[in-house]
mmCIF file of C-alpha atoms in Angstrom:
data_model
loop_
_atom_site.group_PDB
_atom_site.id
_atom_site.type_symbol
_atom_site.label_atom_id
_atom_site.label_comp_id
_atom_site.label_asym_id
_atom_site.label_seq_id
_atom_site.Cartn_x
_atom_site.Cartn_y
_atom_site.Cartn_z
ATOM 1 C CA MET A 14 -30.301 -44.327 40.992
ATOM 2 C CA ALA A 15 -27.957 -46.530 39.025
ATOM 3 C CA ASN A 16 -27.957 -47.112 35.313
ATOM 4 C CA ASN A 17 -29.220 -50.469 34.051
ATOM 5 C CA SER A 18 -25.879 -51.837 32.906
ATOM 6 C CA THR A 19 -25.169 -55.510 33.512
ATOM 7 C CA SER A 20 -21.407 -55.014 33.688
ATOM 8 C CA PRO A 21 -19.447 -56.690 36.507
ATOM 9 C CA SER A 22 -19.793 -55.056 39.902
ATOM 10 C CA PRO A 23 -17.002 -52.553 40.627
ATOM 11 C CA THR A 24 -17.276 -53.418 44.333
ATOM 12 C CA ARG A 25 -17.059 -57.188 43.964
ATOM 13 C CA ASN A 26 -13.387 -57.948 43.447
ATOM 14 C CA PRO A 27 -11.262 -54.830 43.848
ATOM 15 C CA LYS A 28 -7.485 -54.998 43.883
ATOM 16 C CA ASP A 29 -6.014 -55.526 47.326
ATOM 17 C CA GLY A 30 -5.009 -52.335 49.111
ATOM 18 C CA VAL A 31 -6.482 -49.808 46.667
ATOM 19 C CA LEU A 32 -8.714 -46.949 47.747
ATOM 20 C CA ARG A 33 -12.093 -46.845 45.986
ATOM 21 C CA LEU A 34 -13.789 -43.460 45.741
ATOM 22 C CA LEU A 35 -17.023 -42.139 44.301
ATOM 23 C CA VAL A 36 -16.255 -39.294 41.893
ATOM 24 C CA PRO A 37 -18.478 -37.197 39.596
ATOM 25 C CA SER A 38 -18.128 -38.187 35.973
ATOM 26 C CA GLN A 39 -16.656 -35.442 33.785
ATOM 27 C CA SER A 40 -18.500 -36.632 30.695
ATOM 28 C CA ASN A 41 -21.258 -38.968 29.623
ATOM 29 C CA VAL A 42 -20.822 -42.298 31.353
ATOM 30 C CA PRO A 43 -20.208 -45.207 28.959
ATOM 31 C CA THR A 44 -23.156 -47.560 28.813
ATOM 32 C CA ASP A 45 -21.048 -50.407 30.148
ATOM 33 C CA ARG A 46 -20.069 -48.537 33.337
ATOM 34 C CA LEU A 47 -22.254 -48.444 36.416
ATOM 35 C CA SER A 48 -23.056 -45.060 37.948
ATOM 36 C CA ILE A 49 -25.417 -43.408 40.411
ATOM 37 C CA GLN A 50 -27.125 -40.065 39.964
ATOM 38 C CA ILE A 51 -26.252 -37.583 42.711
ATOM 39 C CA GLY A 52 -27.274 -33.933 42.441
ATOM 40 C CA GLY A 53 -28.189 -34.380 38.781
ATOM 41 C CA CYS A 54 -24.719 -35.745 37.929
ATOM 42 C CA PRO A 55 -23.536 -39.316 37.381
ATOM 43 C CA TRP A 56 -21.007 -40.535 39.959
ATOM 44 C CA VAL A 57 -18.773 -43.532 39.315
ATOM 45 C CA LEU A 58 -16.327 -45.609 41.331
ATOM 46 C CA THR A 59 -12.661 -45.101 40.659
ATOM 47 C CA GLU A 60 -9.532 -46.544 42.228
ATOM 48 C CA ILE A 61 -6.372 -44.818 43.409
ATOM 49 C CA ALA A 62 -3.277 -46.837 44.168
ATOM 50 C CA ASP A 63 -2.857 -45.633 47.731
ATOM 51 C CA ILE A 64 -3.224 -42.725 50.138
ATOM 52 C CA VAL A 65 -0.521 -40.121 49.625
ATOM 53 C CA PRO A 66 -0.650 -37.303 52.232
ATOM 54 C CA GLY A 67 -0.619 -33.878 50.588
ATOM 55 C CA ASN A 68 -1.451 -35.218 47.117
ATOM 56 C CA GLU A 69 -4.126 -32.800 45.858
ATOM 57 C CA SER A 70 -5.218 -35.198 43.128
ATOM 58 C CA ALA A 71 -6.137 -37.759 45.807
ATOM 59 C CA ARG A 72 -8.211 -35.468 48.045
ATOM 60 C CA PHE A 73 -11.397 -37.076 49.304
ATOM 61 C CA THR A 74 -14.128 -36.644 51.911
ATOM 62 C CA CYS A 75 -15.238 -39.445 54.244
ATOM 63 C CA ILE A 76 -18.913 -39.730 55.166
ATOM 64 C CA SER A 77 -19.854 -40.897 58.674
ATOM 65 C CA TYR A 78 -23.465 -41.976 59.262
ATOM 66 C CA ALA A 79 -25.579 -44.619 60.980
ATOM 67 C CA TRP A 80 -26.978 -47.308 58.713
ATOM 68 C CA GLY A 81 -30.100 -47.993 60.757
ATOM 69 C CA SER A 82 -32.249 -51.087 60.261
ATOM 70 C CA GLY A 83 -33.700 -50.311 56.827
ATOM 71 C CA LYS A 84 -32.152 -51.961 53.784
ATOM 72 C CA ALA A 85 -32.182 -51.166 50.065
ATOM 73 C CA ALA A 86 -30.857 -52.911 46.986
ATOM 74 C CA HIS A 87 -27.262 -52.058 46.166
ATOM 75 C CA PRO A 88 -27.203 -50.111 42.878
ATOM 76 C CA PHE A 89 -23.896 -51.672 41.811
ATOM 77 C CA ASP A 90 -24.597 -55.290 42.743
ATOM 78 C CA ALA A 91 -28.021 -56.930 42.852
ATOM 79 C CA ARG A 92 -26.682 -59.639 45.177
ATOM 80 C CA GLU A 93 -25.980 -57.127 47.955
ATOM 81 C CA THR A 94 -27.908 -54.648 50.084
ATOM 82 C CA MET A 95 -26.993 -51.407 51.813
ATOM 83 C CA SER A 96 -28.631 -48.947 54.188
ATOM 84 C CA ASP A 97 -31.738 -47.312 52.806
ATOM 85 C CA ARG A 98 -30.228 -44.010 54.061
ATOM 86 C CA THR A 99 -27.046 -44.211 52.013
ATOM 87 C CA LEU A 100 -28.108 -42.376 48.851
ATOM 88 C CA ALA A 101 -29.943 -39.641 50.807
ATOM 89 C CA VAL A 102 -26.877 -39.204 53.015
ATOM 90 C CA ILE A 103 -24.632 -38.833 49.948
ATOM 91 C CA GLU A 104 -27.067 -36.346 48.387
ATOM 92 C CA THR A 105 -26.942 -34.221 51.541
ATOM 93 C CA ALA A 106 -23.139 -34.257 51.764
ATOM 94 C CA VAL A 107 -22.717 -33.409 48.073
ATOM 95 C CA ARG A 108 -25.246 -30.576 48.187
ATOM 96 C CA ILE A 109 -23.657 -28.903 51.207
ATOM 97 C CA ARG A 110 -19.929 -29.593 50.642
ATOM 98 C CA ARG A 111 -19.516 -30.311 46.894
ATOM 99 C CA PRO A 112 -16.598 -32.709 47.483
ATOM 100 C CA ALA A 113 -14.192 -33.705 44.739
ATOM 101 C CA ALA A 114 -14.417 -37.376 45.772
ATOM 102 C CA LEU A 115 -16.206 -39.420 48.424
ATOM 103 C CA TRP A 116 -15.274 -42.400 50.547
ATOM 104 C CA VAL A 117 -18.554 -44.091 51.570
ATOM 105 C CA ASP A 118 -18.563 -47.490 53.255
ATOM 106 C CA ALA A 119 -21.403 -48.936 51.152
ATOM 107 C CA PHE A 120 -19.406 -48.320 47.966
ATOM 108 C CA SER A 121 -15.778 -48.162 49.087
ATOM 109 C CA VAL A 122 -15.526 -51.379 51.150
ATOM 110 C CA GLY A 123 -15.315 -54.468 48.964
ATOM 111 C CA PHE A 124 -17.725 -57.363 49.461
ATOM 112 C CA ASP A 125 -15.223 -60.178 49.063
ATOM 113 C CA GLU A 126 -12.196 -61.265 51.082
ATOM 114 C CA PRO A 127 -9.413 -60.389 51.521
ATOM 115 C CA ALA A 128 -10.220 -56.910 50.161
ATOM 116 C CA ARG A 129 -12.967 -56.336 52.746
ATOM 117 C CA SER A 130 -10.787 -57.136 55.774
ATOM 118 C CA ILE A 131 -7.854 -55.162 54.391
ATOM 119 C CA CYS A 132 -10.055 -52.092 53.953
ATOM 120 C CA LEU A 133 -11.627 -52.405 57.419
ATOM 121 C CA ASN A 134 -8.175 -52.703 58.972
ATOM 122 C CA ARG A 135 -7.159 -49.480 57.212
ATOM 123 C CA MET A 136 -10.148 -47.413 58.344
ATOM 124 C CA GLY A 137 -8.122 -45.354 60.807
ATOM 125 C CA GLU A 138 -5.595 -44.496 58.098
ATOM 126 C CA ILE A 139 -8.350 -43.683 55.589
ATOM 127 C CA TYR A 140 -10.270 -41.358 57.907
ATOM 128 C CA SER A 141 -7.130 -39.671 59.207
ATOM 129 C CA GLN A 142 -5.939 -38.862 55.671
ATOM 130 C CA ALA A 143 -9.304 -37.545 54.408
ATOM 131 C CA SER A 144 -9.478 -33.811 53.697
ATOM 132 C CA GLU A 145 -12.541 -33.751 55.951
ATOM 133 C CA VAL A 146 -15.149 -36.007 57.558
ATOM 134 C CA VAL A 147 -18.818 -35.164 57.082
ATOM 135 C CA VAL A 148 -21.075 -36.579 59.809
ATOM 136 C CA VAL A 149 -24.637 -36.911 58.501
ATOM 137 C CA LEU A 150 -27.149 -37.016 61.343
ATOM 138 C CA SER A 151 -30.843 -37.812 60.984
ATOM 139 C CA GLU A 152 -33.312 -35.136 59.936
ATOM 140 C CA THR A 153 -34.495 -34.702 63.555
ATOM 141 C CA CYS A 154 -31.143 -33.066 64.407
ATOM 142 C CA SER A 155 -31.592 -30.294 61.852
ATOM 143 C CA SER A 156 -33.032 -27.868 64.396
ATOM 144 C CA MET A 157 -30.107 -28.455 66.769
ATOM 145 C CA LEU A 158 -27.555 -27.595 64.086
ATOM 146 C CA ALA A 159 -29.503 -24.492 63.086
ATOM 147 C CA GLN A 160 -29.652 -23.460 66.746
ATOM 148 C CA ILE A 161 -25.884 -23.889 67.105
ATOM 149 C CA ARG A 162 -25.264 -21.745 64.012
ATOM 150 C CA ARG A 163 -27.441 -18.979 65.476
ATOM 151 C CA SER A 164 -26.360 -18.940 69.102
ATOM 152 C CA ASP A 165 -23.836 -21.715 69.931
ATOM 153 C CA GLN A 166 -26.486 -23.043 72.324
ATOM 154 C CA VAL A 167 -28.128 -26.465 72.557
ATOM 155 C CA GLY A 168 -31.427 -26.793 74.421
ATOM 156 C CA SER A 169 -32.297 -29.846 76.501
ATOM 157 C CA GLU A 170 -34.863 -31.067 73.953
ATOM 158 C CA SER A 171 -32.320 -30.891 71.121
ATOM 159 C CA LEU A 172 -29.723 -32.565 73.327
ATOM 160 C CA LEU A 173 -31.963 -35.570 73.990
ATOM 161 C CA LYS A 174 -32.842 -35.841 70.279
ATOM 162 C CA PHE A 175 -29.145 -35.885 69.476
ATOM 163 C CA ALA A 176 -28.531 -38.559 72.116
ATOM 164 C CA ARG A 177 -31.172 -40.763 70.457
ATOM 165 C CA ASP A 178 -29.642 -40.415 67.011
ATOM 166 C CA GLY A 179 -28.209 -43.702 65.785
ATOM 167 C CA TRP A 180 -24.875 -42.059 64.972
ATOM 168 C CA VAL A 181 -24.089 -41.383 68.643
ATOM 169 C CA SER A 182 -24.030 -45.014 69.778
ATOM 170 C CA ARG A 183 -22.336 -46.840 66.872
ATOM 171 C CA VAL A 184 -18.929 -48.423 67.404
ATOM 172 C CA TRP A 185 -17.700 -46.853 64.153
ATOM 173 C CA THR A 186 -18.605 -43.347 65.401
ATOM 174 C CA TYR A 187 -15.656 -43.341 67.767
ATOM 175 C CA GLN A 188 -12.912 -43.899 65.235
ATOM 176 C CA GLU A 189 -14.609 -41.878 62.478
ATOM 177 C CA LEU A 190 -14.638 -38.787 64.663
ATOM 178 C CA VAL A 191 -11.381 -39.043 66.592
ATOM 179 C CA SER A 192 -9.299 -39.895 63.506
ATOM 180 C CA ASN A 193 -9.630 -36.450 61.901
ATOM 181 C CA ASN A 194 -9.651 -32.891 63.279
ATOM 182 C CA LYS A 195 -11.599 -31.465 60.317
ATOM 183 C CA VAL A 196 -15.184 -32.621 60.915
ATOM 184 C CA LEU A 197 -18.489 -31.112 59.816
ATOM 185 C CA PHE A 198 -21.957 -32.064 61.077
ATOM 186 C CA VAL A 199 -24.949 -31.925 58.710
ATOM 187 C CA ALA A 200 -28.552 -33.144 58.917
ATOM 188 C CA GLU A 201 -30.002 -35.485 56.302
ATOM 189 C CA GLY A 202 -32.226 -33.873 53.712
ATOM 190 C CA GLY A 203 -31.649 -30.292 54.826
ATOM 191 C CA ASP A 204 -29.165 -27.472 54.598
ATOM 192 C CA SER A 205 -28.327 -27.254 58.303
ATOM 193 C CA TRP A 206 -24.658 -27.751 59.141
ATOM 194 C CA ALA A 207 -22.118 -26.779 61.791
ATOM 195 C CA GLU A 208 -18.425 -27.258 62.472
ATOM 196 C CA ALA A 209 -17.616 -30.078 64.883
ATOM 197 C CA GLU A 210 -15.911 -27.669 67.269
ATOM 198 C CA ASP A 211 -19.148 -25.682 67.622
ATOM 199 C CA VAL A 212 -21.353 -28.777 67.896
ATOM 200 C CA LEU A 213 -19.219 -30.473 70.528
ATOM 201 C CA ARG A 214 -18.773 -27.293 72.546
ATOM 202 C CA GLY A 215 -22.528 -26.656 72.545
ATOM 203 C CA VAL A 216 -23.280 -30.256 73.475
ATOM 204 C CA SER A 217 -20.722 -30.175 76.324
ATOM 205 C CA TYR A 218 -22.334 -27.081 77.820
ATOM 206 C CA ALA A 219 -25.808 -28.571 77.363
ATOM 207 C CA ILE A 220 -24.813 -31.787 79.144
ATOM 208 C CA ASN A 221 -23.358 -29.786 82.022
ATOM 209 C CA ASP A 222 -26.517 -27.662 82.318
ATOM 210 C CA TYR A 223 -28.758 -30.710 82.070
ATOM 211 C CA THR A 224 -26.994 -32.649 84.823
ATOM 212 C CA LYS A 225 -27.193 -29.625 87.118
ATOM 213 C CA ALA A 226 -30.908 -29.161 86.418
ATOM 214 C CA GLN A 227 -31.550 -32.854 87.097
ATOM 215 C CA ALA A 228 -29.346 -32.864 90.215
ATOM 216 C CA CYS A 229 -27.317 -35.814 88.880
ATOM 217 C CA ASN A 230 -23.895 -36.809 90.106
ATOM 218 C CA SER A 231 -21.496 -38.507 87.692
ATOM 219 C CA PHE A 232 -22.615 -42.025 88.671
ATOM 220 C CA ASP A 233 -26.313 -41.282 88.263
ATOM 221 C CA PHE A 234 -25.702 -39.564 84.950
ATOM 222 C CA ARG A 235 -23.646 -42.447 83.557
ATOM 223 C CA SER A 236 -26.280 -45.018 84.567
ATOM 224 C CA ARG A 237 -29.318 -43.042 83.403
ATOM 225 C CA TYR A 238 -27.902 -41.510 80.222
ATOM 226 C CA PRO A 239 -25.177 -43.830 78.893
ATOM 227 C CA ARG A 240 -25.336 -42.341 75.396
ATOM 228 C CA LEU A 241 -24.814 -38.802 76.641
ATOM 229 C CA ASP A 242 -22.037 -40.005 78.914
ATOM 230 C CA ASP A 243 -20.320 -41.743 75.999
ATOM 231 C CA LEU A 244 -20.811 -38.631 73.895
ATOM 232 C CA GLU A 245 -19.154 -36.480 76.528
ATOM 233 C CA SER A 246 -16.184 -38.855 76.635
ATOM 234 C CA LEU A 247 -16.019 -38.851 72.834
ATOM 235 C CA ILE A 248 -15.932 -35.047 72.787
ATOM 236 C CA LEU A 249 -13.005 -34.996 75.209
ATOM 237 C CA ASP A 250 -11.174 -37.671 73.237
ATOM 238 C CA TRP A 251 -11.629 -35.751 69.973
ATOM 239 C CA LYS A 252 -10.313 -32.553 71.546
ATOM 240 C CA ILE A 253 -7.114 -34.063 72.968
ATOM 241 C CA GLY A 254 -6.542 -36.627 70.210
ATOM 242 C CA PRO A 255 -4.048 -34.529 68.199
ATOM 243 C CA TYR A 256 -1.850 -34.086 71.271
ATOM 244 C CA LEU A 257 -1.767 -37.469 72.995
ATOM 245 C CA GLU A 258 -1.207 -41.013 71.801
ATOM 246 C CA ARG A 259 -4.410 -43.036 72.157
ATOM 247 C CA SER A 260 -3.959 -46.129 74.320
ATOM 248 C CA ALA A 261 -5.695 -49.468 73.940
ATOM 249 C CA TYR A 262 -7.368 -48.998 77.319
ATOM 250 C CA GLN A 263 -8.697 -45.593 76.317
ATOM 251 C CA VAL A 264 -10.195 -47.054 73.130
ATOM 252 C CA MET A 265 -11.765 -50.012 74.966
ATOM 253 C CA SER A 266 -13.356 -47.625 77.473
ATOM 254 C CA GLY A 267 -14.681 -45.451 74.662
ATOM 255 C CA MET A 268 -16.236 -48.480 72.956
ATOM 256 C CA ASP A 269 -17.668 -50.034 76.107
ATOM 257 C CA GLN A 270 -21.331 -49.063 75.655
ATOM 258 C CA ARG A 271 -21.399 -48.675 71.885
ATOM 259 C CA ASP A 272 -23.560 -50.762 69.553
ATOM 260 C CA ALA A 273 -22.333 -53.192 66.910
ATOM 261 C CA ALA A 274 -24.315 -55.579 64.734
ATOM 262 C CA ARG A 275 -21.431 -58.078 64.914
ATOM 263 C CA VAL A 276 -18.542 -58.484 67.346
ATOM 264 C CA GLU A 277 -16.054 -58.158 64.474
ATOM 265 C CA GLU A 278 -17.231 -54.572 63.871
ATOM 266 C CA TYR A 279 -16.277 -53.710 67.444
ATOM 267 C CA TYR A 280 -12.709 -54.915 66.862
ATOM 268 C CA TYR A 281 -12.323 -53.418 63.401
ATOM 269 C CA ALA A 282 -13.406 -50.039 64.809
ATOM 270 C CA MET A 283 -10.881 -50.366 67.657
ATOM 271 C CA VAL A 284 -8.106 -51.298 65.225
ATOM 272 C CA ALA A 285 -8.934 -48.142 63.265
ATOM 273 C CA ALA A 286 -8.959 -45.969 66.396
ATOM 274 C CA ILE A 287 -5.387 -46.933 67.340
ATOM 275 C CA SER A 288 -3.999 -47.298 63.812
ATOM 276 C CA GLY A 289 -4.088 -43.941 62.082
ATOM 277 C CA SER A 290 -0.610 -44.739 60.763
ATOM 278 C CA PRO A 291 -0.222 -47.643 58.315
ATOM 279 C CA ALA A 292 2.963 -48.631 60.154
ATOM 280 C CA TYR A 293 0.840 -50.433 62.734
ATOM 281 C CA VAL A 294 -1.175 -52.440 60.210
ATOM 282 C CA LYS A 295 0.374 -55.858 59.789
ATOM 283 C CA SER A 296 0.009 -58.190 56.824
ATOM 284 C CA PRO A 297 -1.123 -60.858 56.360
ATOM 285 C CA TRP A 298 -4.126 -59.962 58.467
ATOM 286 C CA PRO A 299 -5.316 -62.494 61.075
ATOM 287 C CA THR A 300 -8.709 -64.007 60.388
ATOM 288 C CA ASN A 301 -9.825 -62.848 63.840
ATOM 289 C CA PRO A 302 -9.927 -59.006 64.123
ATOM 290 C CA ALA A 303 -9.541 -59.322 67.915
ATOM 291 C CA ASP A 304 -6.060 -60.730 67.283
ATOM 292 C CA GLN A 305 -5.335 -57.885 64.883
ATOM 293 C CA PHE A 306 -6.258 -55.365 67.573
ATOM 294 C CA MET A 307 -3.899 -56.944 70.099
ATOM 295 C CA ILE A 308 -1.114 -57.388 67.528
ATOM 296 C CA ASN A 309 -1.333 -53.705 66.595
ATOM 297 C CA CYS A 310 -1.231 -52.719 70.279
ATOM 298 C CA GLU A 311 1.804 -54.921 70.852
ATOM 299 C CA ALA A 312 3.512 -53.340 67.822
ATOM 300 C CA LYS A 313 3.088 -49.974 69.539
ATOM 301 C CA GLY A 314 4.452 -51.367 72.820
ATOM 302 C CA ASP A 315 1.089 -50.874 74.536
ATOM 303 C CA TYR A 316 -0.200 -53.790 76.618
ATOM 304 C CA SER A 317 -3.033 -51.965 78.386
ATOM 305 C CA PHE A 318 -5.499 -54.312 76.646
ATOM 306 C CA ILE A 319 -4.667 -56.894 79.341
ATOM 307 C CA TYR A 320 -6.714 -54.926 81.895
ATOM 308 C CA THR A 321 -9.933 -56.573 80.824
ATOM 309 C CA THR A 322 -12.384 -59.147 82.070
ATOM 310 C CA GLY A 323 -12.803 -62.498 80.374
ATOM 311 C CA PRO A 324 -10.787 -65.667 79.785
ATOM 312 C CA ARG A 325 -7.027 -65.756 79.221
ATOM 313 C CA SER A 326 -4.854 -67.721 76.843
ATOM 314 C CA THR A 327 -3.983 -71.288 77.819
ATOM 315 C CA VAL A 328 -0.759 -71.190 75.776
ATOM 316 C CA LEU A 329 2.314 -71.654 77.967
ATOM 317 C CA GLY A 330 3.791 -68.260 78.863
ATOM 318 C CA LYS A 331 0.802 -66.381 77.394
ATOM 319 C CA GLY A 332 -1.582 -66.557 80.350
ATOM 320 C CA TRP A 333 -1.535 -62.735 80.519
ATOM 321 C CA ARG A 334 -3.049 -62.377 77.028
ATOM 322 C CA PRO A 335 -6.872 -62.246 76.683
ATOM 323 C CA GLU A 336 -8.557 -64.874 74.537
ATOM 324 C CA PRO A 337 -9.916 -63.277 71.332
ATOM 325 C CA THR A 338 -13.521 -64.274 72.027
ATOM 326 C CA GLY A 339 -16.434 -61.902 72.581
ATOM 327 C CA ARG A 340 -15.841 -58.251 73.430
ATOM 328 C CA LEU A 341 -12.924 -57.067 75.543
ATOM 329 C CA LYS A 342 -14.441 -55.270 78.535
ATOM 330 C CA ALA A 343 -12.255 -52.757 80.332
ATOM 331 C CA ILE A 344 -12.104 -53.478 84.071
ATOM 332 C CA PHE A 345 -12.902 -49.869 84.943
ATOM 333 C CA SER A 346 -14.618 -48.209 82.000
ATOM 334 C CA TRP A 347 -13.848 -44.542 82.507
ATOM 335 C CA PRO A 348 -11.984 -41.994 80.342
ATOM 336 C CA SER A 349 -8.231 -42.358 80.703
ATOM 337 C CA TYR A 350 -5.381 -40.733 78.832
ATOM 338 C CA GLY A 351 -1.712 -41.462 78.435
ATOM 339 C CA ASP A 352 0.671 -43.776 76.632
ATOM 340 C CA GLY A 353 -0.864 -47.031 77.807
ATOM 341 C CA GLN A 354 0.983 -49.850 79.544
ATOM 342 C CA SER A 355 4.541 -50.536 78.411
ATOM 343 C CA GLY A 356 6.340 -53.771 79.076
ATOM 344 C CA SER A 357 8.405 -56.577 77.577
ATOM 345 C CA VAL A 358 7.285 -60.051 76.583
ATOM 346 C CA HIS A 359 9.382 -63.066 77.584
ATOM 347 C CA PRO A 360 8.895 -66.752 76.689
ATOM 348 C CA THR A 361 7.380 -67.483 80.098
ATOM 349 C CA HIS A 362 5.732 -64.196 81.101
ATOM 350 C CA ILE A 363 5.251 -60.491 80.494
ATOM 351 C CA GLN A 364 7.181 -57.882 82.488
ATOM 352 C CA LEU A 365 5.115 -54.692 82.931
ATOM 353 C CA ASP A 366 6.818 -51.336 83.468
ATOM 354 C CA GLY A 367 5.984 -48.849 86.207
ATOM 355 C CA MET A 368 4.082 -51.307 88.412
ATOM 356 C CA TRP A 369 3.666 -51.001 92.171
ATOM 357 C CA ARG A 370 3.368 -54.019 94.423
ATOM 358 C CA VAL A 371 0.378 -53.520 96.705
ATOM 359 C CA THR A 372 -0.701 -55.302 99.867
ATOM 360 C CA PRO A 373 -4.160 -55.616 101.453
ATOM 361 C CA GLY A 374 -5.055 -52.875 103.886
ATOM 362 C CA SER A 375 -7.972 -51.057 105.467
ATOM 363 C CA ILE A 376 -10.290 -48.881 103.411
ATOM 364 C CA SER A 377 -11.563 -45.488 104.518
ATOM 365 C CA SER A 378 -15.284 -44.781 104.710
ATOM 366 C CA ALA A 379 -15.000 -42.228 101.894
ATOM 367 C CA ALA A 380 -13.247 -44.711 99.598
ATOM 368 C CA LYS A 381 -15.770 -47.415 100.479
ATOM 369 C CA LYS A 382 -18.670 -45.118 99.595
ATOM 370 C CA PHE A 383 -17.004 -44.208 96.289
ATOM 371 C CA VAL A 384 -16.663 -47.875 95.307
ATOM 372 C CA GLU A 385 -20.231 -48.655 96.388
ATOM 373 C CA ASP A 386 -21.545 -45.751 94.336
ATOM 374 C CA TRP A 387 -19.631 -46.906 91.291
ATOM 375 C CA LEU A 388 -20.719 -50.544 91.552
ATOM 376 C CA ASN A 389 -24.257 -50.225 92.825
ATOM 377 C CA ARG A 390 -25.911 -47.015 91.647
ATOM 378 C CA ARG A 391 -28.655 -47.710 89.129
ATOM 379 C CA GLY A 392 -29.586 -44.307 87.839
ATOM 380 C CA GLN A 393 -31.820 -42.609 90.393
ATOM 381 C CA CYS A 394 -31.638 -39.355 88.410
ATOM 382 C CA VAL A 395 -35.097 -37.933 87.695
#
């Protein structure tokens, strides 16, 4: 809980570009400073000027969790609310990991503009520079983590519980996991934990065993269990992330079936997933995060975001560029890896590299069946 101070909110008007962290107070907290009690110790918000890789004094842990639908009063600002899970999630992470400092969205993202947008645009950089990411699942996943610690195995019942956990389907999950190779999974309220490598390996094997037992092909599985399918793709992305550059198309495919309360969250999460380096974050930030996503892709020389459905720009010479309205839907939402689509932009058009000119032709029966399966199957897995 917070103290009863009426001092100004430390989350209301932070300085632009600073990193705000929760840290344990080393002494009695002054009565005019807001704090929360975590593990019997007062924690306060502090600011560091910027992220400096390798700086031991700026080490911090990021917490990844699903907010859910429940709300609670914000302990630092009576005008705001936060997830009713937040404090319990922090308690769990502190008890198990004893971090020196915490980055938690409810406290570290400012409420007012432009600080809020600046922070959301830097999420990829923040998570990639954290000393570790702690994923806090719901209490129902505790048995799965304990099982993994004992035997590296995940049973079908635990697998389905994991698939139903709110963390699996959030848009933010994607970038929060793939941005860092040091990830730990814990379960809220308990002491169960496991390294991400063990969790994701166990889940991969469990998915493989489950699809065989249910006699599912890849199309049936994707239609019937979209969350598990997305999870499998996420696992693969996390494993190869340190070795390959992540393309815009790969990110759009990974986000295709994920949940977001607002469309802007979808774009902010995609910006973070392709922008682990601050070099790609441009300032001033566009008011539309969809534009920021495309601008960052263009800065990397990746135009694979054009392979989407939806309307195109009506600006002369920009008819190839998607309109920043709604969600960008990849034409063929399937895991893909590589450098994306390179090209060069001219006043009247875009010239794409490595393109083949194709002409209409006949289609084989095998290819026709493949396309029909992809377009028409509706999950007949039982």
